XYZ file of C-alpha atoms in Angstrom:
773
model
C 36.410 157.839 20.101
C 38.600 155.013 21.922
C 42.168 154.852 20.892
C 44.018 151.951 19.637
C 45.665 151.407 23.048
C 42.385 151.283 24.591
C 40.883 148.830 22.415
C 43.654 146.638 22.829
C 43.892 146.684 26.317
C 40.333 145.854 26.489
C 40.603 142.985 24.155
C 43.441 141.581 26.279
C 41.756 141.866 29.556
C 38.939 139.844 28.165
C 41.494 136.947 27.335
C 42.754 136.774 30.856
C 42.169 133.831 33.510
C 40.862 135.520 36.361
C 41.033 132.460 38.980
C 44.697 131.904 37.993
C 45.561 134.578 40.698
C 43.458 132.732 43.343
C 45.162 129.403 42.887
C 48.882 130.892 42.804
C 47.766 132.706 45.813
C 46.455 129.514 47.710
C 49.738 127.775 46.226
C 51.958 130.559 48.346
C 49.667 130.253 51.481
C 50.103 126.556 51.374
C 53.772 126.762 51.125
C 53.721 129.529 53.954
C 51.911 127.057 56.058
C 54.280 123.964 55.507
C 57.163 126.146 56.064
C 55.877 127.760 59.317
C 54.894 124.273 60.392
C 58.296 122.361 59.785
C 60.441 125.268 60.786
C 58.461 125.288 64.251
C 58.428 121.417 64.523
C 62.376 121.757 63.838
C 62.747 124.652 66.494
C 60.810 122.655 69.095
C 62.750 119.412 68.678
C 65.862 121.378 68.513
C 65.200 123.202 72.053
C 63.721 119.833 73.463
C 66.371 118.141 72.153
C 64.026 115.462 70.755
C 64.850 113.043 67.625
C 68.835 112.841 68.469
C 68.710 109.192 66.861
C 69.896 109.979 63.314
C 72.421 112.540 64.857
C 73.763 109.788 66.710
C 74.074 107.377 63.425
C 75.787 110.362 61.720
C 78.219 111.114 64.818
C 79.051 107.558 65.064
C 80.238 107.043 61.226
C 82.175 110.549 61.366
C 83.697 109.151 64.792
C 84.732 105.641 63.008
C 86.358 107.884 60.530
C 88.442 109.521 62.660
C 88.994 107.405 65.205
C 92.349 108.472 67.343
C 95.554 106.660 68.205
C 96.018 105.802 71.831
C 98.803 107.633 73.436
C 101.229 105.819 75.489
C 101.295 107.483 78.979
C 97.867 105.992 79.953
C 98.304 102.288 81.182
C 95.588 100.131 82.050
C 96.091 97.716 84.931
C 93.017 95.077 84.744
C 91.448 92.560 86.815
C 90.859 89.929 84.245
C 89.581 86.429 84.552
C 93.312 85.240 85.065
C 93.877 87.523 87.876
C 90.870 86.457 89.668
C 91.956 82.909 89.131
C 95.579 83.501 90.425
C 94.892 86.331 93.187
C 91.760 84.946 94.880
C 88.443 85.676 93.421
C 86.387 89.080 93.697
C 86.489 91.017 95.509
C 90.455 90.915 95.691
C 91.930 91.441 98.911
C 92.905 95.076 99.501
C 96.455 93.709 100.313
C 96.962 92.774 96.723
C 96.386 96.754 95.496
C 99.017 97.370 98.442
C 101.550 95.165 97.112
C 101.477 96.668 93.859
C 101.673 100.447 95.079
C 104.471 99.144 97.262
C 106.302 97.589 94.375
C 106.185 100.949 92.293
C 106.976 103.167 95.230
C 109.882 100.623 96.217
C 111.466 100.402 92.890
C 111.160 104.483 92.421
C 108.808 104.096 89.190
C 105.855 106.000 90.650
C 103.258 106.877 88.123
C 102.155 110.452 87.719
C 98.903 109.548 88.702
C 96.726 106.486 89.956
C 93.174 105.991 89.624
C 91.301 103.216 91.258
C 88.134 102.449 89.269
C 86.905 100.135 92.200
C 85.088 100.765 94.870
C 86.038 100.136 98.588
C 83.022 101.008 100.676
C 83.105 98.075 103.208
C 85.853 97.749 106.365
C 88.546 95.437 105.495
C 91.761 94.407 107.897
C 94.069 95.713 105.102
C 92.863 99.113 104.684
C 95.663 100.479 106.925
C 98.397 98.788 104.701
C 96.606 99.959 101.515
C 96.289 103.434 102.964
C 100.013 103.517 103.739
C 100.737 102.707 100.167
C 98.637 105.030 99.154
C 100.394 108.237 100.641
C 103.428 107.176 98.744
C 101.453 108.112 95.420
C 98.863 110.503 93.937
C 96.119 108.243 94.295
C 92.522 108.864 93.769
C 89.679 106.821 94.900
C 86.278 106.243 93.487
C 83.128 107.260 95.232
C 79.502 105.609 94.601
C 77.453 109.273 93.252
C 74.108 108.041 92.295
C 72.315 110.422 89.752
C 69.258 112.453 91.356
C 65.806 110.241 91.738
C 62.523 112.210 92.394
C 61.385 108.836 93.695
C 63.616 108.458 96.577
C 66.904 109.624 98.363
C 69.894 107.151 97.942
C 72.614 106.712 100.395
C 75.914 107.435 99.233
C 78.555 104.840 100.102
C 82.127 106.309 100.423
C 85.271 104.623 100.943
C 86.615 103.626 104.546
C 87.548 106.983 106.105
C 91.259 105.817 106.431
C 91.535 105.345 102.545
C 89.537 108.446 102.105
C 91.949 110.448 104.021
C 95.321 108.774 102.667
C 93.994 109.413 99.228
C 95.190 112.341 96.908
C 91.065 113.027 96.193
C 87.672 111.116 95.932
C 86.056 111.138 92.396
C 83.046 109.458 90.681
C 82.609 107.312 88.234
C 79.436 107.318 86.448
C 78.804 105.974 83.131
C 76.521 108.171 81.192
C 74.353 106.873 78.331
C 72.536 109.075 75.528
C 69.173 108.419 73.912
C 69.917 105.332 72.204
C 71.589 103.543 75.060
C 75.073 104.093 73.688
C 77.606 105.689 75.875
C 79.627 108.667 73.860
C 80.560 111.024 77.076
C 80.535 111.711 80.321
C 79.883 114.554 83.150
C 83.065 115.817 84.372
C 81.473 117.171 87.357
C 78.338 115.350 89.487
C 77.715 117.599 92.747
C 80.710 118.440 94.221
C 82.855 115.429 92.557
C 84.924 115.391 89.554
C 85.167 112.744 87.529
C 87.850 109.912 88.020
C 89.599 110.927 84.765
C 89.552 114.353 85.432
C 90.821 114.054 88.891
C 93.648 112.005 87.474
C 94.561 114.495 84.914
C 94.741 117.578 87.524
C 92.840 119.677 85.129
C 90.428 122.061 86.935
C 86.796 121.441 86.695
C 86.094 124.891 86.271
C 87.175 124.656 82.505
C 84.674 122.388 81.646
C 81.379 124.107 83.455
C 79.313 124.990 80.216
C 76.739 122.509 78.400
C 76.376 121.250 82.272
C 79.759 119.839 82.255
C 79.180 117.049 80.007
C 81.661 116.186 76.970
C 81.965 113.443 74.371
C 85.311 111.961 74.319
C 86.832 109.886 71.532
C 86.763 106.519 71.708
C 89.961 104.648 70.559
C 89.408 101.412 68.290
C 89.385 98.301 70.627
C 91.604 96.469 68.066
C 94.162 98.946 68.878
C 93.327 100.034 72.452
C 95.477 101.215 75.058
C 97.795 99.459 76.774
C 96.322 97.028 79.277
C 98.135 94.981 81.897
C 96.865 91.987 83.747
C 97.043 92.545 87.698
C 98.511 89.232 88.156
C 101.220 90.038 85.652
C 102.211 93.653 87.116
C 102.611 91.794 90.454
C 104.621 89.103 89.018
C 108.816 89.301 89.552
C 109.124 89.257 85.731
C 107.307 92.125 84.721
C 109.074 95.155 83.778
C 107.604 97.446 86.412
C 109.807 100.301 85.011
C 107.261 100.736 82.132
C 104.740 102.155 84.473
C 106.820 104.839 85.679
C 105.466 108.554 84.877
C 102.363 106.815 83.331
C 98.605 107.630 84.201
C 97.528 104.456 85.554
C 93.876 103.352 85.935
C 92.824 100.156 87.889
C 89.591 98.868 87.591
C 87.744 95.283 86.346
C 87.894 94.375 82.716
C 86.873 90.647 83.306
C 83.386 89.915 81.292
C 82.517 87.690 84.006
C 82.358 91.116 86.530
C 79.505 92.718 84.423
C 81.415 95.985 84.355
C 80.823 96.345 80.627
C 78.984 99.054 78.515
C 77.362 99.324 75.154
C 79.249 101.811 72.878
C 79.354 101.833 69.179
C 81.966 99.214 69.070
C 79.938 96.924 71.122
C 78.430 95.056 67.977
C 81.645 94.302 66.234
C 83.191 93.346 69.401
C 80.126 91.194 70.563
C 80.704 92.383 74.024
C 80.559 95.931 75.751
C 83.358 98.465 76.774
C 84.734 97.809 80.218
C 84.128 101.234 82.538
C 87.929 101.708 83.056
C 88.346 101.605 79.361
C 85.727 104.117 79.016
C 87.771 106.203 81.720
C 90.936 105.803 79.779
C 89.443 107.293 76.748
C 88.026 110.118 78.664
C 91.564 110.768 80.442
C 93.391 110.752 76.900
C 90.919 113.327 75.637
C 91.379 115.557 78.776
C 95.280 115.685 78.497
C 95.092 116.484 74.793
C 92.493 119.097 75.084
C 90.275 117.047 72.269
C 87.148 116.651 74.222
C 84.204 117.397 72.028
C 81.458 119.895 72.788
C 78.312 120.573 71.098
C 77.509 123.756 69.212
C 76.042 126.338 71.395
C 72.069 125.896 71.088
C 71.765 128.935 69.261
C 73.951 127.911 66.669
C 72.598 124.375 66.153
C 69.103 125.937 65.736
C 70.159 128.829 63.539
C 72.311 126.177 61.190
C 69.350 123.950 61.341
C 66.911 126.129 60.172
C 68.781 127.575 57.696
C 69.162 124.301 55.974
C 65.628 123.530 56.102
C 64.716 126.949 54.719
C 67.171 126.764 51.993
C 65.164 123.341 50.701
C 61.730 125.161 51.181
C 62.720 128.079 49.153
C 64.019 125.843 46.538
C 60.853 123.809 46.682
C 58.889 126.921 45.795
C 60.964 128.783 43.153
C 63.111 126.168 41.200
C 62.297 123.437 38.791
C 62.203 119.825 40.142
C 65.493 119.011 39.017
C 67.051 121.962 39.951
C 65.509 121.694 43.521
C 66.562 118.047 43.683
C 70.196 119.207 43.114
C 69.387 122.107 45.751
C 68.512 119.732 48.505
C 71.427 117.590 47.616
C 73.890 120.241 47.974
C 72.156 121.446 51.559
C 72.294 117.860 52.714
C 75.898 117.586 51.733
C 76.703 120.560 52.990
C 75.191 120.210 56.511
C 77.033 116.833 56.670
C 80.342 118.490 55.594
C 80.318 121.668 58.109
C 79.353 119.018 60.703
C 82.449 116.677 59.920
C 84.941 119.759 59.581
C 83.665 121.249 63.017
C 84.293 117.719 64.406
C 87.444 117.204 62.898
C 89.009 120.532 63.082
C 87.335 122.181 66.298
C 86.210 119.403 68.443
C 82.879 120.823 68.113
C 79.803 118.660 67.185
C 76.989 120.289 65.108
C 73.905 117.591 64.919
C 72.780 117.623 61.392
C 70.228 114.557 61.729
C 67.174 116.589 62.663
C 67.255 118.983 59.865
C 67.995 116.127 57.495
C 65.346 114.141 58.679
C 63.286 117.039 58.517
C 64.097 117.551 55.115
C 63.692 114.078 54.408
C 59.970 114.746 55.381
C 59.032 117.860 53.986
C 60.251 117.080 50.488
C 57.789 114.032 50.047
C 54.919 115.965 51.974
C 55.383 119.257 49.506
C 56.012 116.828 46.562
C 52.572 115.237 47.121
C 50.853 118.599 47.804
C 52.347 120.119 44.749
C 51.188 117.221 42.516
C 47.831 117.295 44.097
C 47.175 120.878 43.355
C 48.788 120.632 39.899
C 46.123 117.876 39.190
C 43.508 119.833 40.739
C 44.548 122.797 38.390
C 44.828 120.934 35.374
C 41.417 119.338 36.450
C 39.748 122.908 36.468
C 41.307 124.006 33.399
C 40.103 121.115 31.413
C 36.686 121.376 32.915
C 36.637 124.805 31.830
C 38.098 124.111 28.413
C 35.456 120.955 27.839
C 33.052 123.553 29.740
C 32.033 120.626 32.158
C 29.788 121.876 35.083
C 30.967 119.448 37.863
C 32.480 119.065 40.996
C 35.981 118.235 40.887
C 35.368 114.757 42.726
C 32.916 113.760 39.645
C 35.350 115.169 37.111
C 38.149 112.728 38.034
C 36.110 109.742 38.684
C 33.657 109.992 35.877
C 34.418 112.841 33.449
C 36.716 113.757 30.827
C 38.307 110.716 29.855
C 40.394 110.448 27.134
C 40.679 107.340 24.328
C 44.383 106.632 25.313
C 44.854 107.504 28.822
C 41.589 106.835 30.567
C 43.343 105.075 33.336
C 45.613 108.203 34.247
C 44.174 111.626 35.397
C 47.222 113.523 35.194
C 47.825 112.185 31.352
C 44.119 113.172 30.743
C 44.193 116.221 31.790
C 47.571 116.916 30.124
C 45.971 116.376 26.850
C 43.171 118.878 27.387
C 45.680 121.474 28.435
C 47.396 120.745 25.276
C 44.207 121.790 23.471
C 44.151 124.995 25.685
C 47.826 125.791 24.874
C 46.722 125.755 21.386
C 43.892 127.866 21.789
C 46.323 130.598 23.785
C 48.950 130.453 20.627
C 45.960 131.365 18.316
C 45.202 134.058 20.689
C 48.769 135.344 20.730
C 49.275 135.052 17.198
C 45.872 137.294 17.039
C 47.468 139.783 19.188
C 50.646 139.774 17.054
C 48.399 140.233 14.030
C 46.749 143.258 15.786
C 50.007 144.826 16.318
C 51.109 144.272 12.560
C 47.906 145.901 11.534
C 47.474 148.816 13.467
C 48.084 151.993 11.878
C 50.210 153.188 15.185
C 54.059 152.382 15.699
C 53.737 150.245 18.494
C 56.122 147.554 20.527
C 55.104 145.164 23.154
C 57.438 144.324 26.032
C 57.277 141.655 28.966
C 57.026 142.529 32.843
C 60.944 142.163 32.622
C 60.956 144.954 30.084
C 62.184 143.133 27.367
C 61.043 143.472 23.677
C 58.407 140.721 22.512
C 56.282 142.046 19.497
C 57.394 145.210 17.057
C 55.186 146.490 14.433
C 56.322 147.234 11.032
C 55.592 150.930 11.315
C 57.833 151.250 14.271
C 60.818 149.767 12.454
C 60.303 152.546 9.863
C 61.568 155.445 11.983
C 63.595 153.732 14.906
C 66.893 152.292 14.080
C 66.818 148.473 13.722
C 69.543 148.149 16.497
C 67.173 149.170 19.409
C 64.365 147.021 18.482
C 65.628 143.533 18.537
C 62.954 140.956 20.077
C 64.447 139.721 23.147
C 66.605 142.540 24.142
C 65.938 145.081 27.024
C 64.053 147.939 26.475
C 66.422 150.122 28.059
C 68.473 151.402 24.964
C 65.210 152.428 23.399
C 64.280 154.578 26.406
C 67.652 156.034 26.086
C 67.321 156.885 22.305
C 64.057 158.652 23.219
C 65.066 160.428 26.287
C 62.782 158.639 28.774
C 65.487 156.235 30.632
C 65.587 158.953 33.597
C 61.929 157.151 34.755
C 62.549 153.837 36.193
C 58.908 152.607 36.789
C 56.877 152.441 33.744
C 53.873 152.777 35.671
C 54.632 156.683 36.111
C 54.310 157.065 32.663
C 51.031 155.602 31.909
C 48.015 157.529 31.187
C 50.058 160.595 29.921
C 51.380 161.900 26.491
C 55.391 162.365 26.498
C 56.755 164.552 23.862
C 60.190 162.931 22.614
C 62.489 163.072 19.893
C 65.235 161.188 18.042
C 66.971 160.635 14.907
C 65.414 158.300 12.351
C 67.409 156.146 10.314
C 67.434 158.804 7.505
C 69.685 161.199 10.440
C 66.590 163.336 10.652
C 65.095 164.400 13.835
C 61.601 163.340 14.519
C 59.101 164.199 16.915
C 56.716 161.858 18.678
C 54.217 161.472 21.144
C 55.317 158.825 23.292
C 52.132 156.866 25.197
C 52.359 153.501 27.565
C 49.748 151.244 28.821
C 49.514 148.049 30.853
C 47.873 145.262 29.695
C 47.334 142.712 32.706
C 47.861 139.220 31.539
C 47.820 137.601 35.154
C 48.292 138.884 38.365
C 52.113 138.326 38.381
C 52.641 139.055 34.572
C 51.788 141.943 32.823
C 52.489 143.198 29.141
C 53.704 146.540 28.367
C 52.382 148.214 25.280
C 54.489 151.387 23.599
C 52.590 153.574 20.851
C 54.578 156.517 19.287
C 52.725 159.122 17.084
C 54.939 160.779 14.363
C 54.219 164.582 15.034
C 57.027 165.937 13.132
C 54.945 167.656 10.349
C 52.564 169.101 13.101
C 55.922 170.376 14.938
C 56.930 171.831 11.424
C 53.502 173.670 11.422
C 53.878 175.061 14.891
C 57.336 176.244 13.992
C 55.934 178.311 10.874
C 53.122 179.443 13.297
C 55.714 180.776 15.764
C 57.538 182.530 12.464
C 54.134 184.266 11.446
C 53.464 185.088 15.089
C 57.098 186.709 15.464
C 56.712 188.599 12.129
C 53.267 190.159 13.394
C 54.591 190.865 16.895
C 57.729 192.639 15.559
C 58.301 193.026 11.869
C 54.583 194.272 11.296
C 53.902 196.064 14.161
C 57.162 198.240 13.908
C 56.165 199.986 10.879
C 52.297 200.417 11.764
C 53.890 201.916 15.192
C 55.706 204.240 13.294
C 52.881 205.506 11.268
C 50.989 206.244 14.280
C 53.614 208.278 15.538
C 54.057 210.216 12.586
C 50.626 210.701 12.606
C 50.538 212.439 15.760
C 53.580 214.667 15.170
C 51.649 215.742 12.005
C 48.544 216.384 13.475
C 50.182 218.426 16.377
C 52.293 220.658 14.048
C 50.794 223.833 12.875
C 51.029 225.000 9.627
C 52.081 221.389 8.370
C 51.540 219.832 4.633
C 49.318 217.236 6.223
C 45.688 218.060 6.427
C 44.898 217.412 10.212
C 41.729 215.873 9.546
C 43.620 213.587 7.206
C 46.457 212.623 9.948
C 43.502 211.749 12.427
C 41.928 209.597 10.253
C 45.372 207.911 9.419
C 46.237 207.459 13.155
C 42.655 206.258 13.820
C 42.784 203.267 11.139
C 46.558 202.559 12.029
C 45.503 201.931 15.265
C 42.517 199.930 14.530
C 45.068 197.875 12.719
C 47.309 197.250 15.420
C 44.607 196.148 17.886
C 43.432 193.769 15.514
C 47.041 192.891 15.177
C 47.218 192.547 18.992
C 43.847 190.793 18.937
C 45.186 188.255 16.371
C 48.734 187.264 18.517
C 46.947 187.249 21.628
C 43.934 184.958 20.358
C 46.885 182.422 19.018
C 48.467 182.322 21.982
C 45.836 181.780 24.388
C 45.235 178.546 22.266
C 48.963 177.230 23.043
C 48.506 173.889 24.765
C 50.910 174.913 27.430
C 51.722 178.061 29.111
C 54.996 179.395 30.423
C 53.771 180.218 33.951
C 55.845 182.088 36.091
C 55.046 183.506 39.922
C 53.502 186.660 39.474
C 52.086 189.300 41.745
C 48.313 189.811 41.237
C 48.010 193.459 42.415
C 50.923 194.535 39.808
C 48.847 192.755 36.889
C 45.875 194.417 37.928
C 47.260 197.719 38.104
C 48.717 197.189 34.828
C 45.421 196.446 33.093
C 43.783 199.696 34.832
C 46.690 201.930 33.564
C 46.253 200.723 30.123
C 42.234 201.492 30.450
C 42.553 204.656 32.506
C 42.598 207.072 29.397
C 39.543 205.440 27.988
C 37.615 205.458 31.200
C 38.472 209.463 31.531
C 37.312 209.751 28.188
C 33.800 208.529 29.302
C 33.832 210.536 32.748
C 34.203 207.013 34.468
C 36.302 206.346 37.530
C 38.109 202.869 38.510
C 37.830 202.541 41.757
C 40.106 199.670 43.199
C 40.179 198.249 46.986
C 42.948 195.591 47.616
C 43.947 193.323 50.308
C 46.600 194.656 52.452
C 48.672 191.241 51.874
C 49.933 190.918 48.503
C 48.630 187.734 46.668
C 50.826 185.363 44.048
C 49.452 183.095 41.333
C 51.131 181.329 38.690
C 50.599 182.672 35.570
C 51.228 183.959 32.057
C 51.817 187.823 32.650
C 50.846 189.379 29.173
C 47.727 186.904 28.524
C 46.389 187.436 32.210
C 46.982 191.455 31.849
C 45.412 191.287 28.143
C 42.428 189.338 29.467
C 41.967 191.943 32.503
C 42.180 194.552 29.856
C 39.707 192.990 27.697
C 37.363 192.834 30.668
C 37.587 196.352 32.053
C 37.301 197.696 28.293
C 33.937 195.920 27.838
C 32.789 197.449 31.271
C 33.839 200.769 30.269
C 32.490 200.601 26.436
C 28.920 199.253 27.840
C 29.319 201.028 31.087
C 26.944 204.039 32.057
C 28.536 207.296 31.065
C 29.944 209.173 34.340
C 29.635 205.903 36.251
C 32.133 203.956 38.474
C 33.877 200.364 37.685
C 34.575 199.120 41.053
C 37.634 196.453 41.385
C 37.955 194.344 44.327
C 40.826 191.838 44.696
C 40.781 189.419 47.686
C 41.564 185.885 48.727
C 40.206 183.220 50.789
C 41.397 183.600 54.481
C 42.103 179.647 55.170
C 46.039 179.003 55.713
C 46.767 175.734 54.205
C 50.328 174.173 54.158
C 53.047 175.816 52.118
C 53.222 174.514 48.535
C 56.452 173.754 46.678
C 58.013 176.839 44.814
C 56.209 177.470 41.436
C 53.488 175.121 42.493
C 49.784 176.248 42.825
C 47.821 176.304 46.136
C 45.126 173.490 46.618
C 41.564 173.824 45.558
C 39.671 175.959 47.876
C 42.573 178.608 48.140
C 42.049 181.311 45.437
C 42.445 184.713 44.672
C 39.138 186.611 43.713
C 38.980 189.712 41.455
C 35.421 191.042 41.554
C 34.279 193.651 38.834
C 30.933 195.725 38.885
C 29.757 198.682 36.802
C 26.278 199.952 35.735
C 25.039 199.052 32.676
C 24.413 202.127 30.360
C 21.665 202.716 27.604
C 22.902 201.424 24.082
C 22.828 204.688 22.153
C 24.856 206.438 24.456
C 25.871 209.354 22.885
C 29.158 209.973 25.006
C 30.518 206.692 23.929
C 33.542 207.597 21.662
C 33.361 206.766 18.045
C 36.714 204.632 18.148
C 34.918 202.373 20.627
C 32.140 201.315 18.013
C 35.309 199.455 16.080
C 35.152 196.189 17.223
C 38.764 195.209 15.960
C 39.459 191.500 15.529
C 37.407 190.500 18.657
C 38.964 188.674 21.354
C 35.597 188.424 23.381
C 34.752 186.372 25.925
C 35.580 182.947 24.459
C 39.441 184.323 24.717
C 38.549 185.223 28.492
C 37.208 181.822 29.468
C 40.203 180.079 27.588
C 42.899 182.078 29.356
C 41.056 181.494 33.006
C 40.815 177.926 31.965
C 44.302 177.325 31.445
C 45.511 178.906 34.459
C 43.244 176.268 36.418
C 40.774 179.239 37.261
C 36.963 179.793 37.289
C 34.827 182.921 36.057
C 31.409 183.769 36.576
C 29.603 186.467 34.480
C 26.304 188.284 35.284
C 25.795 190.385 32.396
C 22.307 192.097 32.308
C 21.065 194.170 29.322
C 18.570 196.626 31.082
C 20.202 199.910 31.491
C 20.979 200.748 35.207
C 21.667 197.308 36.268
C 24.702 196.127 37.977
C 26.791 194.001 35.887
C 29.363 191.777 37.772
C 32.403 189.818 36.466
C 33.805 187.306 39.222
C 37.139 186.008 38.713
C 38.832 183.078 40.578
C 42.717 182.057 39.987
C 44.718 179.531 42.428
C 47.075 180.909 44.758
C 50.810 180.157 44.856
C 53.095 180.976 47.876
C 55.696 183.315 46.987
C 59.225 181.765 47.254
C 60.243 183.493 50.516
C 57.331 181.398 52.111
C 58.372 177.868 50.739
């Protein structure tokens, strides 16, 4: 007969939607593909430095928020249109620059350094005059340093030798443009030449070797700008030349007509580009103050970008749309905040543009795919509900149209799924009624081990505080003493004997069973059943008391009667007739044997034996000793052949001994007078892995006990009279029960013809002795 748990499990298994697991696996697989594709693409773009335009926009905005103020130790002497008009047009005579340097030196107003953002590649009659004045200052000249080209070699035009010798050093003035065409930084070292700003600053080039020597600089707002002095004004007599003392001077073109203007983030607002000498001034400003901006290491850029994108991907998978939107917003804002904080506090640039762009692309793509999967899922479920056997395409365009929502597929399927939900609720109510009406105390818990349903019979014996719907199952498991088992699957398929105090403060005993009811692949229900065995335990206790009474209280006076009968029969001239004493002894011995048989038969039926590690040799020796006198009375010999190596089994020693005694007594009783009974003890020769202490050896490694004797005639006159008494009659059923409870096997060959050989083969699982484990 099937148990209620089995019936309920079969019923619930029939209600499951078997295809839901496949849909969910496909959903996870597609998310995995999207995640791998998005993360791989982001990694490729980050390593190859593609798609940096969003980062440029973010950087420019951050830069405007933190635009620095110019220092007063950098002055630009510019060649503007007024200077060209007053001093003679472009290119200006080198005597003009010599006059400026002479004026600074003669008035003892030497700057810290002077950098010429002007090339002097051609000879001039004023080179000697300019060189003489350059030697009076720390002067740096610019060199044409073309970028490497794989198409053709380009000649490098250096200043005239006399000027180069007079200069403190030579430097390049290349302007670097990023992918959007704007200039935001410069290479501080190109070839063997430092940048003009680095040379003027006097800082070592070795400090800026990382990232290819490229650094971004902070661009001062042109509305504020660096101090700019027209070259014509600087040469005039009324100019306070002392303002240039101990300053860093950069001399270069600022006239729009000369074309030395470049696009920057302020170009659109100013309507023109930024002069190259102003870019050099900004670079010099950051070098002197140690505020050049370096990019984060590529591994950090990649790790932060992947972390941001992965956070959004995980949110897309596990969170609701609203929560996912919040997480996405927090992730994007966090990336921007991290980037701005690094830029503001550490002059380090982390580009969040790529990861934000990836998030912006992944979100709608996955939203579309998720909507598509939901529509498909709803369509399939609706088709099954309406028993429509058509493809999804035909279903959407031609079938299952509702009266009110004929124009919207999602609303059509939503209405149909509402019917399915109603049917599911009916099934849940049916399950609730089953739990209420089933005659066993039952409880249903969800996959998170929280109580869902409780039968009225369960509430009768268990305190109400442990059975609240929605509360964890752990307090109830503590109450039943099952809290040590964390995995409920370890409890299934077994009977567990537990006890607890009921609402009347009475100790009650139960059989505790657990069954798993699969609902779908990721959501299961647990069914718990309690069978009250308190009355059975009481009956068992009474039986134990009866056995104790028979084993001790009643056997004691009978043993005394036997002892007195022996003494009386042995006394000469006693008051008791020897024949009477012999009869008393015989009947008392028969009664004692019957009581022993009764006790052992009951103990053999116990559900569990108390097994201990037992030496088989000693058990067989004890059985032979108890039967030895009986065998001698029939002139029979008990011949034994044991292994040299002692063997151990897990056994109830008293029951095993009595079982062997029973077999030997039968061998003596029905054996031929004067014959031999052969007892052989052996074991399997295989050597297996040692087992833990107290655990039987695996199947195949057994101890073998073989008994053989010759069958006697039924009317054997030499059989003792007391052997005709059958006692309580343990018989072969007792033998087979004991062998089965010891996980052994027995084979009986019991012929009835006189002179034939009877054989009993007994096998018991071996156990390793404690010193071998």
